């Protein structure tokens, strides 16, 4: 996923399905300077992790 699309998803009021390694995730915030996202699995809100934006897939 590119940075622009990740920013659109993050600011959207709609629920947009995004996955990381096949698991549905929620994007918490972005670090545009490093092209990474802070995400957590939908079923584990405390499991935050840093992932490369390029590894996120919109479904």
mmCIF file of N, CA and C in Angstrom:
data_model
loop_
_atom_site.group_PDB
_atom_site.id
_atom_site.type_symbol
_atom_site.label_atom_id
_atom_site.label_comp_id
_atom_site.label_asym_id
_atom_site.label_seq_id
_atom_site.Cartn_x
_atom_site.Cartn_y
_atom_site.Cartn_z
ATOM 1 N N UNK A 1 0.858 -1.163 0.000
ATOM 2 C CA UNK A 1 0.000 0.000 0.000
ATOM 3 C C UNK A 1 0.904 1.225 0.000
ATOM 4 N N UNK A 2 0.501 2.234 -0.743
ATOM 5 C CA UNK A 2 1.309 3.450 -0.732
ATOM 6 C C UNK A 2 0.864 4.388 0.388
ATOM 7 N N UNK A 3 1.728 5.330 0.716
ATOM 8 C CA UNK A 3 1.495 6.235 1.843
ATOM 9 C C UNK A 3 0.214 7.048 1.674
ATOM 10 N N UNK A 4 -0.040 7.543 0.467
ATOM 11 C CA UNK A 4 -1.228 8.371 0.231
ATOM 12 C C UNK A 4 -2.505 7.590 0.543
ATOM 13 N N UNK A 5 -2.573 6.349 0.082
ATOM 14 C CA UNK A 5 -3.776 5.537 0.331
ATOM 15 C C UNK A 5 -3.902 5.212 1.819
ATOM 16 N N UNK A 6 -2.810 4.933 2.477
ATOM 17 C CA UNK A 6 -2.858 4.659 3.920
ATOM 18 C C UNK A 6 -3.378 5.879 4.676
ATOM 19 N N UNK A 7 -2.957 7.074 4.272
ATOM 20 C CA UNK A 7 -3.444 8.301 4.907
ATOM 21 C C UNK A 7 -4.944 8.475 4.679
ATOM 22 N N UNK A 8 -5.413 8.154 3.461
ATOM 23 C CA UNK A 8 -6.847 8.244 3.156
ATOM 24 C C UNK A 8 -7.645 7.289 4.032
ATOM 25 N N UNK A 9 -7.162 6.072 4.173
ATOM 26 C CA UNK A 9 -7.851 5.066 4.988
ATOM 27 C C UNK A 9 -7.881 5.504 6.447
ATOM 28 N N UNK A 10 -6.763 6.005 6.934
ATOM 29 C CA UNK A 10 -6.674 6.432 8.329
ATOM 30 C C UNK A 10 -7.650 7.563 8.637
ATOM 31 N N UNK A 11 -7.838 8.475 7.704
ATOM 32 C CA UNK A 11 -8.720 9.621 7.944
ATOM 33 C C UNK A 11 -10.168 9.369 7.524
ATOM 34 N N UNK A 12 -10.447 8.220 6.936
ATOM 35 C CA UNK A 12 -11.794 7.919 6.459
ATOM 36 C C UNK A 12 -12.739 7.562 7.613
ATOM 37 N N UNK A 13 -13.981 8.047 7.556
ATOM 38 C CA UNK A 13 -14.963 7.642 8.558
ATOM 39 C C UNK A 13 -15.499 6.228 8.293
ATOM 40 N N UNK A 14 -15.234 5.707 7.097
ATOM 41 C CA UNK A 14 -15.713 4.376 6.729
ATOM 42 C C UNK A 14 -14.753 3.300 7.223
ATOM 43 N N UNK A 15 -15.269 2.099 7.384
ATOM 44 C CA UNK A 15 -14.438 0.949 7.728
ATOM 45 C C UNK A 15 -13.928 0.355 6.421
ATOM 46 N N UNK A 16 -12.624 0.321 6.269
ATOM 47 C CA UNK A 16 -12.002 -0.208 5.059
ATOM 48 C C UNK A 16 -11.149 -1.395 5.472
ATOM 49 N N UNK A 17 -11.383 -2.532 4.842
ATOM 50 C CA UNK A 17 -10.675 -3.754 5.204
ATOM 51 C C UNK A 17 -9.233 -3.705 4.714
ATOM 52 N N UNK A 18 -8.311 -3.832 5.667
ATOM 53 C CA UNK A 18 -6.880 -3.856 5.380
ATOM 54 C C UNK A 18 -6.298 -5.064 6.095
ATOM 55 N N UNK A 19 -5.375 -5.751 5.425
ATOM 56 C CA UNK A 19 -4.744 -6.912 6.039
ATOM 57 C C UNK A 19 -3.226 -6.761 6.062
ATOM 58 N N UNK A 20 -2.630 -7.451 7.019
ATOM 59 C CA UNK A 20 -1.180 -7.580 7.130
ATOM 60 C C UNK A 20 -0.900 -9.061 7.320
ATOM 61 N N UNK A 21 -0.178 -9.647 6.387
ATOM 62 C CA UNK A 21 0.114 -11.087 6.403
ATOM 63 C C UNK A 21 -1.169 -11.902 6.522
ATOM 64 N N UNK A 22 -2.211 -11.468 5.817
ATOM 65 C CA UNK A 22 -3.466 -12.201 5.768
ATOM 66 C C UNK A 22 -4.409 -11.961 6.927
ATOM 67 N N UNK A 23 -4.009 -11.173 7.904
ATOM 68 C CA UNK A 23 -4.837 -10.911 9.085
ATOM 69 C C UNK A 23 -5.407 -9.494 9.016
ATOM 70 N N UNK A 24 -6.698 -9.352 9.312
ATOM 71 C CA UNK A 24 -7.317 -8.032 9.301
ATOM 72 C C UNK A 24 -6.743 -7.185 10.425
ATOM 73 N N UNK A 25 -6.390 -5.939 10.066
ATOM 74 C CA UNK A 25 -5.753 -5.049 11.036
ATOM 75 C C UNK A 25 -6.438 -3.690 11.053
ATOM 76 N N UNK A 26 -6.111 -2.919 12.090
ATOM 77 C CA UNK A 26 -6.545 -1.536 12.227
ATOM 78 C C UNK A 26 -5.286 -0.670 12.199
ATOM 79 N N UNK A 27 -5.283 0.360 11.358
ATOM 80 C CA UNK A 27 -4.146 1.277 11.299
ATOM 81 C C UNK A 27 -4.319 2.323 12.393
ATOM 82 N N UNK A 28 -3.390 2.376 13.327
ATOM 83 C CA UNK A 28 -3.445 3.336 14.433
ATOM 84 C C UNK A 28 -2.883 4.688 14.019
ATOM 85 N N UNK A 29 -1.698 4.661 13.409
ATOM 86 C CA UNK A 29 -1.053 5.898 12.955
ATOM 87 C C UNK A 29 0.031 5.550 11.946
ATOM 88 N N UNK A 30 0.536 6.583 11.279
ATOM 89 C CA UNK A 30 1.560 6.414 10.257
ATOM 90 C C UNK A 30 2.801 7.213 10.625
ATOM 91 N N UNK A 31 3.948 6.713 10.205
ATOM 92 C CA UNK A 31 5.196 7.473 10.267
ATOM 93 C C UNK A 31 5.633 7.648 8.819
ATOM 94 N N UNK A 32 5.250 8.775 8.230
ATOM 95 C CA UNK A 32 5.505 9.018 6.813
ATOM 96 C C UNK A 32 6.988 9.099 6.493
ATOM 97 N N UNK A 33 7.792 9.579 7.420
ATOM 98 C CA UNK A 33 9.228 9.703 7.179
ATOM 99 C C UNK A 33 9.880 8.333 6.989
ATOM 100 N N UNK A 34 9.365 7.329 7.676
ATOM 101 C CA UNK A 34 9.937 5.981 7.610
ATOM 102 C C UNK A 34 9.099 5.028 6.763
ATOM 103 N N UNK A 35 7.949 5.493 6.247
ATOM 104 C CA UNK A 35 7.018 4.643 5.493
ATOM 105 C C UNK A 35 6.621 3.397 6.284
ATOM 106 N N UNK A 36 6.258 3.615 7.547
ATOM 107 C CA UNK A 36 5.757 2.521 8.369
ATOM 108 C C UNK A 36 4.402 2.900 8.957
ATOM 109 N N UNK A 37 3.662 1.866 9.321
ATOM 110 C CA UNK A 37 2.372 2.054 9.979
ATOM 111 C C UNK A 37 2.417 1.347 11.322
ATOM 112 N N UNK A 38 1.707 1.897 12.276
ATOM 113 C CA UNK A 38 1.504 1.244 13.569
ATOM 114 C C UNK A 38 0.115 0.631 13.495
ATOM 115 N N UNK A 39 0.043 -0.670 13.642
ATOM 116 C CA UNK A 39 -1.211 -1.395 13.451
ATOM 117 C C UNK A 39 -1.433 -2.374 14.597
ATOM 118 N N UNK A 40 -2.678 -2.837 14.708
ATOM 119 C CA UNK A 40 -2.962 -3.968 15.593
ATOM 120 C C UNK A 40 -4.040 -4.828 14.942
ATOM 121 N N UNK A 41 -4.013 -6.133 15.220
ATOM 122 C CA UNK A 41 -5.057 -7.015 14.714
ATOM 123 C C UNK A 41 -6.410 -6.585 15.278
ATOM 124 N N UNK A 42 -7.462 -6.741 14.487
ATOM 125 C CA UNK A 42 -8.793 -6.335 14.942
ATOM 126 C C UNK A 42 -9.208 -7.043 16.218
ATOM 127 N N UNK A 43 -8.780 -8.290 16.384
ATOM 128 C CA UNK A 43 -9.179 -9.056 17.569
ATOM 129 C C UNK A 43 -8.199 -8.922 18.732
ATOM 130 N N UNK A 44 -7.198 -8.032 18.590
ATOM 131 C CA UNK A 44 -6.197 -7.870 19.651
ATOM 132 C C UNK A 44 -5.751 -6.403 19.721
ATOM 133 N N UNK A 45 -6.603 -5.526 20.272
ATOM 134 C CA UNK A 45 -6.307 -4.095 20.273
ATOM 135 C C UNK A 45 -5.032 -3.695 21.009
ATOM 136 N N UNK A 46 -4.514 -4.546 21.872
ATOM 137 C CA UNK A 46 -3.289 -4.194 22.597
ATOM 138 C C UNK A 46 -2.041 -4.734 21.909
ATOM 139 N N UNK A 47 -2.192 -5.379 20.774
ATOM 140 C CA UNK A 47 -1.053 -5.986 20.076
ATOM 141 C C UNK A 47 -0.459 -5.099 19.010
ATOM 142 N N UNK A 48 -0.139 -3.861 19.351
ATOM 143 C CA UNK A 48 0.384 -2.901 18.381
ATOM 144 C C UNK A 48 1.772 -3.297 17.883
ATOM 145 N N UNK A 49 1.995 -3.065 16.578
ATOM 146 C CA UNK A 49 3.305 -3.341 16.002
ATOM 147 C C UNK A 49 3.585 -2.393 14.843
ATOM 148 N N UNK A 50 4.868 -2.188 14.546
ATOM 149 C CA UNK A 50 5.298 -1.391 13.399
ATOM 150 C C UNK A 50 5.420 -2.314 12.202
ATOM 151 N N UNK A 51 4.866 -1.888 11.057
ATOM 152 C CA UNK A 51 4.984 -2.685 9.841
ATOM 153 C C UNK A 51 5.259 -1.762 8.658
ATOM 154 N N UNK A 52 5.960 -2.241 7.637
ATOM 155 C CA UNK A 52 6.188 -1.428 6.447
ATOM 156 C C UNK A 52 4.872 -1.193 5.701
ATOM 157 N N UNK A 53 4.671 0.021 5.215
ATOM 158 C CA UNK A 53 3.439 0.318 4.477
ATOM 159 C C UNK A 53 3.259 -0.619 3.290
ATOM 160 N N UNK A 54 4.348 -0.978 2.643
ATOM 161 C CA UNK A 54 4.272 -1.848 1.476
ATOM 162 C C UNK A 54 3.737 -3.235 1.769
ATOM 163 N N UNK A 55 3.699 -3.626 3.037
ATOM 164 C CA UNK A 55 3.208 -4.962 3.397
ATOM 165 C C UNK A 55 1.706 -4.979 3.684
ATOM 166 N N UNK A 56 1.061 -3.817 3.674
ATOM 167 C CA UNK A 56 -0.382 -3.748 3.922
ATOM 168 C C UNK A 56 -1.146 -3.930 2.620
ATOM 169 N N UNK A 57 -2.247 -4.665 2.702
ATOM 170 C CA UNK A 57 -3.088 -4.934 1.538
ATOM 171 C C UNK A 57 -4.512 -4.481 1.810
ATOM 172 N N UNK A 58 -5.073 -3.724 0.869
ATOM 173 C CA UNK A 58 -6.478 -3.339 0.978
ATOM 174 C C UNK A 58 -7.317 -4.440 0.361
ATOM 175 N N UNK A 59 -8.386 -4.818 1.052
ATOM 176 C CA UNK A 59 -9.249 -5.908 0.568
ATOM 177 C C UNK A 59 -10.492 -5.369 -0.090
#
